[in-house]
Coordinates of C-alpha atoms in Angstrom, one line a residue:
M21 CA 0.0 0.1 0.0
P22 CA 1.5 3.4 -0.9
A23 CA 2.7 5.6 2.0
H24 CA 0.0 8.4 1.3
R25 CA -2.7 5.6 1.8
R26 CA -1.3 4.6 5.3
R27 CA -1.5 8.0 6.8
R28 CA -4.5 8.9 9.1
M29 CA -6.9 11.4 7.4
T30 CA -7.4 14.6 9.0
R31 CA -9.7 17.7 8.5
R32 CA -6.9 19.4 6.3
D33 CA -7.8 16.6 3.8
V34 CA -11.5 17.6 3.5
L35 CA -12.4 19.2 0.2
L36 CA -14.1 22.3 -0.2
R37 CA -15.0 22.8 -3.9
T38 CA -15.4 26.2 -5.5
A39 CA -17.9 27.1 -7.9
A40 CA -15.1 28.1 -10.3
G41 CA -14.0 24.3 -10.3
G42 CA -10.9 24.9 -8.2
L43 CA -9.9 22.8 -5.2
V44 CA -9.2 24.2 -1.6
L45 CA -7.7 22.1 1.1
G46 CA -8.4 22.6 4.8
G47 CA -5.2 24.7 5.0
G48 CA -6.5 27.2 2.3
A49 CA -3.9 26.3 -0.3
A50 CA -5.1 25.9 -3.8
V51 CA -4.3 22.9 -5.9
S52 CA -4.9 23.0 -9.5
G53 CA -4.8 20.9 -12.5
P54 CA -5.3 17.1 -13.1
L55 CA -2.7 14.6 -14.1
L56 CA -3.2 13.4 -17.6
A57 CA -0.2 11.1 -18.0
T58 CA 0.7 9.7 -21.4
A59 CA 0.8 6.1 -22.2
D60 CA 4.5 5.9 -22.3
A61 CA 4.9 7.6 -18.9
A62 CA 2.3 5.6 -17.1
G63 CA 3.8 2.4 -18.5
G64 CA 0.6 1.1 -19.6
T65 CA -0.8 -0.2 -23.1
F66 CA -3.9 1.4 -24.5
G67 CA -6.5 -1.2 -25.3
Y68 CA -8.8 -4.0 -24.0
R69 CA -8.9 -7.8 -23.4
D70 CA -11.6 -10.4 -22.5
D71 CA -10.8 -12.3 -19.2
G72 CA -14.0 -14.5 -19.7
R73 CA -16.0 -12.7 -17.2
A74 CA -15.2 -9.1 -17.9
Y75 CA -14.0 -6.6 -20.4
V76 CA -10.6 -5.3 -19.1
I77 CA -9.7 -1.9 -20.4
D78 CA -6.3 -0.3 -20.0
T79 CA -6.2 3.6 -20.7
G80 CA -2.6 3.4 -20.9
A81 CA -2.4 6.4 -18.3
G82 CA -2.7 4.4 -15.0
L83 CA -6.3 3.5 -15.0
V84 CA -7.6 -0.1 -15.6
L85 CA -11.3 -0.7 -15.4
K86 CA -13.6 -3.9 -15.6
I87 CA -17.0 -4.2 -17.1
D88 CA -18.9 -7.3 -16.4
R89 CA -19.9 -9.1 -19.7
R90 CA -23.2 -10.4 -18.1
N91 CA -24.9 -7.1 -16.8
G92 CA -22.7 -4.0 -17.6
D93 CA -21.6 -3.4 -14.1
L94 CA -18.3 -1.5 -13.4
T95 CA -16.5 -4.2 -11.3
S96 CA -13.0 -2.7 -10.8
L97 CA -11.3 0.8 -11.1
V98 CA -7.6 0.5 -10.4
Y99 CA -5.9 3.7 -10.5
R100 CA -2.1 3.7 -10.0
G101 CA -2.2 0.2 -8.5
T102 CA -5.1 1.0 -6.0
E103 CA -8.4 -0.4 -6.3
Y104 CA -11.2 2.2 -5.9
Q105 CA -14.4 0.3 -6.8
G106 CA -16.8 -1.4 -4.9
Y107 CA -18.2 -1.8 -1.1
G108 CA -20.2 -4.5 0.4
N109 CA -19.8 -6.7 -2.5
R110 CA -21.6 -4.2 -4.7
N111 CA -20.7 -2.8 -8.1
S112 CA -21.0 0.5 -9.9
H113 CA -24.0 0.6 -12.1
V114 CA -26.9 2.3 -13.6
E115 CA -29.8 2.5 -11.1
T116 CA -29.2 -0.4 -8.6
G117 CA -28.0 -2.8 -11.3
L118 CA -29.6 -3.6 -14.7
G119 CA -29.4 -7.3 -14.3
A120 CA -28.9 -9.8 -17.4
S121 CA -28.0 -7.5 -20.4
S122 CA -26.5 -7.6 -23.7
V123 CA -22.8 -6.2 -23.3
S124 CA -20.4 -5.6 -26.3
I125 CA -17.1 -3.8 -26.8
R126 CA -15.1 -2.4 -29.8
K127 CA -12.2 -0.3 -30.4
A128 CA -12.3 2.8 -32.8
A129 CA -8.9 4.6 -33.1
D130 CA -8.3 6.2 -29.7
T131 CA -11.5 5.1 -27.9
V132 CA -12.8 1.9 -26.5
L133 CA -16.5 1.7 -26.2
V134 CA -18.7 -0.7 -24.4
T135 CA -22.4 -0.8 -25.2
V136 CA -24.8 -2.2 -22.6
V137 CA -28.4 -2.9 -23.7
H138 CA -31.2 -3.8 -21.2
G139 CA -34.7 -3.6 -22.7
T140 CA -35.0 -0.2 -24.0
M141 CA -32.2 1.3 -22.1
H142 CA -28.8 1.8 -23.7
H143 CA -25.8 2.6 -21.5
Y144 CA -22.3 3.5 -22.6
Y145 CA -18.8 3.4 -21.4
A146 CA -15.9 5.0 -23.2
A147 CA -12.1 5.0 -22.4
R148 CA -9.8 7.4 -24.3
R149 CA -6.0 6.7 -25.1
G150 CA -3.9 8.3 -22.4
E151 CA -6.8 9.7 -20.1
N152 CA -7.6 8.8 -16.6
N153 CA -11.4 9.3 -17.3
V154 CA -14.4 7.2 -17.9
Y155 CA -17.0 8.7 -20.0
M156 CA -20.6 7.6 -19.8
W157 CA -24.0 8.1 -21.4
T158 CA -27.4 6.7 -20.4
N159 CA -30.3 6.5 -22.9
K160 CA -33.5 5.9 -21.1
A161 CA -36.2 5.5 -23.7
D162 CA -39.3 5.0 -21.5
A163 CA -40.5 4.6 -17.8
S164 CA -39.7 1.0 -17.7
I165 CA -36.9 1.9 -15.4
T166 CA -38.2 4.2 -12.7
A167 CA -35.3 6.6 -12.0
T168 CA -32.2 7.8 -13.9
R169 CA -28.9 7.5 -12.1
Y170 CA -25.5 6.2 -12.2
I171 CA -23.8 5.3 -8.8
V172 CA -20.0 4.9 -8.6
R173 CA -19.5 3.0 -5.4
V174 CA -16.1 3.6 -3.7
R175 CA -14.2 1.4 -1.2
P176 CA -14.0 2.7 2.4
G177 CA -11.0 4.5 4.0
L178 CA -9.8 6.1 0.8
F179 CA -11.2 9.5 1.2
P180 CA -12.3 11.9 4.3
N181 CA -15.6 11.1 5.8
D182 CA -16.7 14.4 7.6
A183 CA -18.8 16.3 5.2
P184 CA -22.5 17.2 5.7
D185 CA -23.5 14.4 3.1
S186 CA -21.7 11.7 5.2
W187 CA -22.2 9.8 8.3
D188 CA -20.7 7.0 10.5
A189 CA -23.5 4.5 11.7
R190 CA -21.1 3.4 14.5
T191 CA -21.5 6.7 16.3
D192 CA -24.4 8.6 14.6
T193 CA -28.1 8.0 15.5
L194 CA -30.7 7.4 12.9
I195 CA -33.5 10.0 13.2
E196 CA -35.4 10.0 10.0
A197 CA -36.3 7.2 7.4
Q198 CA -33.0 5.5 6.7
D199 CA -31.0 8.2 5.5
I200 CA -30.5 11.1 8.1
R201 CA -28.5 10.7 11.2
R202 CA -27.5 12.8 14.2
E203 CA -23.8 13.0 15.7
P204 CA -23.4 12.7 19.3
K205 CA -22.7 16.5 19.5
G206 CA -26.1 17.3 17.8
N207 CA -25.0 17.8 14.2
T208 CA -27.0 16.2 11.5
R209 CA -25.7 14.4 8.4
S210 CA -27.2 12.8 5.2
K211 CA -26.4 12.1 1.8
H212 CA -29.1 14.8 0.9
Y213 CA -27.0 17.6 2.5
S214 CA -24.5 18.3 -0.5
N215 CA -26.0 21.8 -0.7
Q216 CA -25.6 22.4 -4.5
R217 CA -28.0 23.5 -7.0
V218 CA -27.3 21.9 -10.3
I219 CA -26.4 25.1 -11.8
D220 CA -24.0 25.7 -9.3
Y221 CA -21.6 22.8 -9.7
S222 CA -19.8 21.0 -12.5
H223 CA -18.2 18.2 -10.6
V224 CA -18.3 16.5 -7.2
G225 CA -15.8 14.0 -5.4
W226 CA -12.9 13.8 -3.0
S227 CA -9.3 14.4 -2.7
D228 CA -6.8 13.2 -0.3
G229 CA -4.1 15.6 -1.7
K230 CA -2.6 13.0 -3.7
V231 CA -5.4 11.5 -5.7
G232 CA -8.7 13.2 -6.6
M233 CA -11.9 11.1 -7.6
W234 CA -14.5 13.2 -9.4
M235 CA -17.9 12.7 -11.0
V236 CA -18.1 15.5 -13.8
R237 CA -21.7 16.1 -14.3
S238 CA -23.4 16.2 -17.9
N239 CA -25.4 19.1 -19.1
H240 CA -28.6 17.6 -17.5
E241 CA -30.5 18.3 -20.8
K242 CA -32.6 15.1 -20.1
A243 CA -32.9 15.8 -16.3
S244 CA -36.0 17.3 -14.6
G245 CA -36.4 20.2 -12.3
G246 CA -34.6 23.0 -13.8
P247 CA -31.4 24.9 -12.7
F248 CA -32.2 25.2 -9.1
Y249 CA -32.9 21.5 -8.4
R250 CA -30.9 19.7 -5.6
S251 CA -30.5 16.0 -5.7
L252 CA -28.0 13.4 -4.2
M253 CA -24.5 14.1 -5.4
R254 CA -22.4 11.9 -3.2
H255 CA -22.4 10.0 0.2
H256 CA -19.9 8.7 2.6
Y257 CA -20.5 6.0 5.1
E258 CA -18.3 3.9 7.3
D259 CA -18.8 1.0 4.9
G260 CA -18.0 2.8 1.6
A261 CA -18.9 5.9 -0.4
G262 CA -20.6 6.8 -3.6
L263 CA -20.6 9.5 -6.5
Y264 CA -23.8 10.0 -8.4
E265 CA -25.0 11.3 -11.7
I266 CA -28.8 11.5 -11.1
L267 CA -31.1 12.9 -13.7
Y268 CA -34.4 11.9 -12.2
Y269 CA -34.7 10.6 -8.6
G270 CA -38.5 11.1 -8.0
E271 CA -37.8 13.1 -4.6
N272 CA -39.1 16.7 -4.8
Q273 CA -39.3 16.6 -8.5
T274 CA -41.3 19.4 -10.1
E275 CA -41.3 18.0 -13.7
P276 CA -42.2 14.7 -15.4
M277 CA -39.3 12.6 -16.5
R278 CA -37.6 13.2 -19.6
F279 CA -36.3 10.5 -21.9
G280 CA -33.5 10.1 -24.3
L281 CA -29.6 10.0 -24.5
Q282 CA -27.9 12.0 -21.7
G283 CA -24.3 12.5 -21.5
P284 CA -21.3 12.4 -21.4
Y285 CA -20.9 12.5 -17.6
V286 CA -17.4 11.6 -16.7
L287 CA -15.5 9.8 -13.9
A288 CA -12.3 11.5 -13.7
F289 CA -9.0 10.7 -11.6
T290 CA -6.6 13.3 -10.9
D291 CA -3.5 14.0 -9.0
G292 CA -5.5 15.6 -6.2
G293 CA -6.5 18.7 -8.0
A294 CA -10.0 19.5 -9.6
P295 CA -10.9 17.8 -12.9
A296 CA -9.6 19.5 -16.0
R297 CA -11.8 22.3 -17.3
S298 CA -11.9 20.7 -20.5
L299 CA -14.3 18.0 -19.1
S300 CA -16.8 20.5 -17.9
H301 CA -20.2 20.1 -19.7
D302 CA -20.1 23.3 -21.3
V303 CA -16.7 23.2 -22.9
I304 CA -16.1 19.6 -23.6
D305 CA -15.0 18.6 -27.0
T306 CA -17.3 15.8 -28.1
S307 CA -16.5 15.6 -31.7
W308 CA -14.8 12.3 -31.1
V309 CA -18.2 10.9 -30.2
D310 CA -19.9 11.8 -33.5
G311 CA -18.7 8.5 -35.1
L312 CA -19.4 6.1 -32.3
G313 CA -23.0 5.4 -33.3
L314 CA -24.4 6.1 -29.9
V315 CA -28.4 5.8 -30.0
G316 CA -29.9 9.1 -29.6
W317 CA -26.5 11.1 -30.1
V318 CA -27.0 14.5 -31.4
G319 CA -23.5 16.3 -32.0
R320 CA -22.9 20.1 -32.0
G321 CA -23.8 20.2 -35.7
G322 CA -27.3 19.2 -35.1
R323 CA -28.0 21.6 -32.4
G324 CA -28.7 25.5 -32.1
R325 CA -28.5 28.2 -29.6
V326 CA -30.5 31.2 -28.3
A327 CA -28.8 34.6 -27.7
G328 CA -30.6 37.6 -26.1
V329 CA -29.1 41.2 -26.1
G330 CA -30.5 42.0 -22.8
I331 CA -33.0 42.2 -20.1
S332 CA -34.7 45.4 -18.8
G333 CA -36.7 45.9 -15.5
R334 CA -34.1 44.1 -13.6
D335 CA -33.1 44.9 -9.9
E336 CA -29.4 45.8 -9.6
G337 CA -27.3 43.3 -7.6
T338 CA -29.7 40.5 -8.2
V339 CA -28.8 37.4 -10.0
Y340 CA -31.0 36.5 -13.1
T341 CA -31.2 33.2 -15.1
V342 CA -32.9 32.3 -18.3
G343 CA -34.4 28.9 -18.4
F344 CA -35.5 26.7 -21.4
A345 CA -38.0 23.9 -20.9
A346 CA -39.7 21.5 -23.4
S347 CA -41.0 18.1 -22.9
D348 CA -37.6 16.4 -24.0
A349 CA -34.8 18.6 -22.9
Q350 CA -34.0 21.6 -20.5
Y351 CA -31.3 24.2 -20.4
W352 CA -30.3 27.5 -18.7
A353 CA -28.1 30.4 -19.1
K354 CA -26.6 32.8 -16.7
T355 CA -27.1 36.6 -17.5
D356 CA -24.5 39.4 -17.5
P357 CA -25.0 41.3 -14.2
A358 CA -24.8 44.8 -16.1
T359 CA -26.9 44.1 -19.3
G360 CA -28.9 41.0 -18.8
R361 CA -27.1 39.7 -21.9
F362 CA -27.2 35.8 -22.2
Q363 CA -26.3 32.9 -24.6
S364 CA -27.6 29.4 -24.3
P365 CA -25.6 26.2 -24.3
S366 CA -25.9 24.1 -27.6
M367 CA -29.7 22.9 -27.6
L368 CA -31.6 20.3 -29.4
P369 CA -33.9 21.7 -32.0
G370 CA -37.5 22.5 -31.0
T371 CA -39.9 24.9 -29.3
Y372 CA -39.2 25.9 -25.7
K373 CA -40.8 27.8 -23.0
L374 CA -38.2 30.5 -22.0
T375 CA -38.5 31.7 -18.2
V376 CA -36.6 34.6 -16.7
Y377 CA -35.7 34.0 -13.1
K378 CA -35.0 36.7 -10.6
D379 CA -33.0 34.6 -8.3
E380 CA -35.2 31.5 -8.3
L381 CA -38.8 33.4 -9.0
A382 CA -40.0 33.2 -12.5
V383 CA -40.7 36.9 -13.4
H384 CA -41.1 36.6 -17.2
T385 CA -42.2 33.9 -19.7
A386 CA -42.0 33.6 -23.6
S387 CA -41.8 31.0 -26.3
V388 CA -38.5 30.4 -28.5
T389 CA -37.8 28.1 -31.3
V390 CA -34.4 26.5 -31.9
T391 CA -33.0 25.6 -35.3
A392 CA -30.1 23.3 -35.9
G393 CA -27.0 25.2 -37.0
R394 CA -28.2 28.6 -36.2
T395 CA -28.4 31.0 -33.3
T396 CA -32.0 32.5 -32.5
A397 CA -31.5 36.1 -31.7
L398 CA -33.8 37.8 -29.2
H399 CA -34.5 41.5 -28.7
T400 CA -34.3 42.9 -25.2
M401 CA -36.8 41.5 -23.1
R402 CA -38.9 43.5 -20.4
I403 CA -39.7 42.2 -17.0
T404 CA -43.3 43.1 -16.3
A405 CA -44.4 40.3 -13.7
D406 CA -42.0 41.0 -10.8
P407 CA -44.2 41.1 -7.6
G408 CA -41.3 43.0 -5.7
R409 CA -42.1 45.9 -8.0
R410 CA -45.6 46.5 -6.6
P411 CA -46.3 48.8 -3.5
A412 CA -46.9 47.2 -0.4
I413 CA -48.1 48.5 3.0
W414 CA -45.5 46.3 4.5
R415 CA -43.5 43.2 3.5
V416 CA -41.6 40.6 5.3
G417 CA -38.8 39.0 3.0
D418 CA -38.1 39.7 -0.5
W419 CA -39.6 38.1 -3.7
T420 CA -36.8 35.9 -4.8
G421 CA -38.3 32.5 -4.9
T422 CA -36.3 31.3 -1.9
P423 CA -36.5 31.6 1.9
R424 CA -33.4 33.6 2.0
G425 CA -33.1 35.9 4.9
F426 CA -35.6 34.3 7.0
R427 CA -34.6 32.5 10.3
N428 CA -32.5 29.3 9.8
A429 CA -32.8 29.7 5.9
S430 CA -29.0 29.6 5.5
L431 CA -28.7 26.3 7.2
M432 CA -31.5 24.2 5.6
T433 CA -29.6 22.9 2.7
T434 CA -27.0 21.3 4.7
M435 CA -28.7 19.9 7.8
H436 CA -31.9 18.6 9.3
P437 CA -34.3 21.2 10.8
S438 CA -33.7 19.5 14.3
D439 CA -29.9 20.3 14.2
A440 CA -28.4 21.6 17.3
R441 CA -27.1 24.5 15.2
A442 CA -30.5 25.8 14.2
R443 CA -32.0 28.7 16.1
P444 CA -35.4 28.1 17.7
W445 CA -38.2 27.4 15.5
A446 CA -40.9 29.3 17.5
P447 CA -39.7 32.7 18.2
G448 CA -41.9 35.5 19.7
V449 CA -44.3 37.9 17.8
H450 CA -42.9 39.5 14.8
T451 CA -43.6 43.1 14.9
V452 CA -43.5 45.1 11.5
G453 CA -41.0 47.9 11.7
S454 CA -38.8 46.6 14.5
S455 CA -38.5 42.9 13.8
S456 CA -36.2 41.6 10.9
P457 CA -36.9 38.7 8.5
A458 CA -34.3 36.8 10.5
D459 CA -36.8 36.8 13.4
F460 CA -39.3 34.9 11.3
P461 CA -38.8 31.1 10.6
C462 CA -38.1 30.1 7.0
Y463 CA -40.2 27.0 7.6
Q464 CA -43.4 26.6 9.4
W465 CA -45.0 23.2 10.5
A466 CA -48.4 22.2 11.8
D467 CA -46.7 20.3 14.7
I468 CA -43.7 22.4 15.4
N469 CA -44.1 26.2 15.2
N470 CA -47.7 26.9 14.2
R471 CA -49.6 29.9 15.1
R472 CA -46.9 32.4 13.9
K473 CA -47.9 36.0 14.7
I474 CA -47.2 39.2 12.9
R475 CA -48.2 42.5 14.6
F476 CA -48.5 45.7 12.4
R477 CA -50.3 49.2 12.6
L478 CA -52.3 50.9 9.9
T479 CA -52.9 54.6 9.2
R480 CA -56.4 55.9 9.6
D481 CA -56.7 56.0 5.8
Q482 CA -55.5 52.5 5.4
L483 CA -58.1 51.5 8.1
A484 CA -60.9 52.7 5.9
S485 CA -60.7 49.8 3.3
G486 CA -60.0 46.2 3.0
H487 CA -56.5 45.0 1.8
T488 CA -55.0 41.8 0.5
L489 CA -52.5 39.5 2.3
N490 CA -50.1 37.6 -0.1
I491 CA -48.1 34.6 1.4
G492 CA -45.5 33.4 -1.1
I493 CA -44.2 29.9 -0.5
T494 CA -41.4 28.2 -2.3
T495 CA -42.7 24.6 -1.6
A496 CA -45.1 22.7 0.9
F497 CA -45.0 19.4 2.4
A498 CA -47.9 17.0 2.9
K499 CA -50.5 19.5 1.5
G500 CA -49.7 22.1 4.1
R501 CA -51.1 25.6 3.4
P502 CA -51.7 28.7 5.6
R503 CA -55.0 29.8 7.0
I504 CA -55.0 33.3 8.5
T505 CA -56.6 35.1 11.2
V506 CA -56.7 38.8 11.4
N507 CA -57.8 39.9 14.9
D508 CA -61.2 38.2 15.1
W509 CA -61.6 37.5 11.3
V510 CA -60.7 34.0 10.0
S511 CA -60.1 33.2 6.3
A512 CA -61.3 30.2 4.5
V513 CA -59.0 27.2 4.2
P514 CA -57.4 27.6 0.7
A515 CA -57.0 24.7 -1.6
P516 CA -53.3 23.2 -1.7
A517 CA -50.9 24.2 -4.2
A518 CA -49.5 21.6 -6.6
E519 CA -46.4 20.6 -4.9
P520 CA -44.2 17.4 -4.9
T521 CA -45.5 14.8 -2.6
T522 CA -42.1 13.6 -1.4
R523 CA -40.1 14.9 1.7
S524 CA -38.5 18.2 1.0
L525 CA -38.1 20.4 4.1
T526 CA -36.0 17.7 5.9
V527 CA -34.0 16.6 2.9
G528 CA -32.1 19.9 2.1
S529 CA -34.6 21.3 -0.3
Y530 CA -36.9 24.3 -0.2
R531 CA -37.3 24.0 -4.1
G532 CA -40.9 23.1 -5.2
N533 CA -43.4 25.2 -7.1
N534 CA -43.5 28.7 -6.1
H535 CA -47.1 29.7 -5.2
T536 CA -48.8 32.7 -3.8
Y537 CA -51.8 32.5 -1.6
S538 CA -54.0 35.7 -1.4
Y539 CA -56.4 36.6 1.2
A540 CA -58.9 39.5 0.8
I541 CA -59.2 41.1 4.2
P542 CA -62.3 43.1 4.6
A543 CA -62.1 46.6 6.3
S544 CA -64.4 45.2 9.2
A545 CA -61.5 43.0 10.4
W546 CA -59.5 45.9 11.5
V547 CA -59.2 47.1 15.0
R548 CA -60.6 50.8 14.5
S549 CA -57.4 52.5 15.9
A550 CA -54.3 53.9 14.3
D551 CA -52.5 53.6 17.7
A552 CA -53.6 49.9 18.0
Y553 CA -51.7 46.9 16.7
Q554 CA -53.5 44.5 14.2
E555 CA -52.5 40.9 14.8
L556 CA -52.0 38.4 12.1
T557 CA -52.0 34.7 13.0
I558 CA -50.7 32.1 10.3
D559 CA -51.9 28.6 10.9
I560 CA -50.6 25.6 8.6
V561 CA -53.5 23.3 8.0
S562 CA -53.9 20.2 6.1
G563 CA -55.9 17.0 5.8
S564 CA -52.7 14.9 5.8
G565 CA -51.1 13.4 9.0
G566 CA -47.5 13.2 10.0
T567 CA -45.8 14.6 13.2
A568 CA -42.9 16.9 14.1
F569 CA -40.8 17.9 11.3
L570 CA -42.7 15.5 9.0
S571 CA -46.0 17.2 9.7
P572 CA -47.4 19.4 7.0
G573 CA -45.4 22.6 6.4
V574 CA -44.5 25.4 4.2
S575 CA -41.3 27.3 3.1
Y576 CA -41.7 31.0 3.1
D577 CA -40.7 33.4 0.3
V578 CA -42.4 36.6 1.2
I579 CA -45.6 37.7 3.4
E580 CA -46.9 41.1 2.5
L581 CA -49.8 43.4 2.9
V582 CA -50.9 45.2 -0.3
P583 CA -53.5 47.8 -1.0

């Protein structure tokens, strides 16, 4: 065993990934650049052989992998003499393993391609001469397989195990389902707590300072959920670890599954640094794929783009994203902070719904058609549907499509709401004018912190008429929705918004379908004095059950009173 494998892992080994794709170790020193050894330097010979049970592929650069001939599982990943694949006698594979499949292999110039066919699904592995990368594609043609993921299973003890998306069952206590645990000191951990929206990361993995192992994500054009979706990225337990490429997980999904070929996504080994920028989904050269005959492959020549000269009506200092969605593909583009200018990635031809997001809130929609080999140019788009632009008597929070700014909001994508680091979920009365949004909880549950109260005053002129209370939510769990009481006046119970039916608030995601509940409050509801406080009480109601943090609940975006 190499010497660097024998030393004890410390917190200095913990990887802190940056959005720019760099690597920072616990000491703060930047490490850059992967090791892509040549075949001669590594001493290997590029090619493959059949050992009777598996296809054995040597990249000629220090990486040797095995693909099971019976089912297409990845059964071995030996990098520089160390085996990385496998824990608990389980292999790496599509879903939880396809079972009996047709598996074939061929060599084309500098590429070895393995094709796995299982029913209507096609999965591909490719190795390139002189590269320490495994390229993969998955073509899911229909719903005969329920989810869409690839999991790389990694042997225990090779990388650090102290991130929020890891746990140790020998010391940590199970607190929810089979996937959320609490450390003895009260901190919570789960594979759900990677805290990355898909727009924010290009790769995920680990480094021990000597070797880095990464999953470089695809462009997610066949995924579901848009640019702000969060899903599993990796996990690390005492018995092993896993890296994921997940396109449809079925948890907190806001869109139906999309079908067709997705990829490439890349399993990359490095000398400890981040994977090469050239592997990123937005710059990778895929011209070598065009001649491989992958079912469903559309190269750059069969794609088009959308470019916009700008967006007017924006708020300065706010991030705007342009999303594109159709039944068979999704894309997004970040906008220029100064002008709103944008250009889409290469897109499949078709007609898309274009959505402009202010942070994560949809504020403009249109339709756009993409043509192969062309860039569709759009004139300046003007935002006219931003609720934050309308006057309000008072407002708690900002219209962003997120719970940002509310109490505990900055914690909830990396921990369970019961975590010891969270502030109390049932603070006192919120007083407009003296309290801050940070005094109001980002989440409210029927069984945890119900009957949240807001006090406010109205002028004599405002007391003369009724007003509208708007409650914007980012998602709801178990059909939770707010019923309000203003002094002695009680609203009707509104119909529940269309939200995902799976867990959300406890698995690191506030993302659902943004929805606004509006309540017309009559003038008769007010206490008839400009000096008196009006009292608003918000109750979460639902016909569904559940207790504690799995009782019906909502995630807040904004609470406002408007004329």
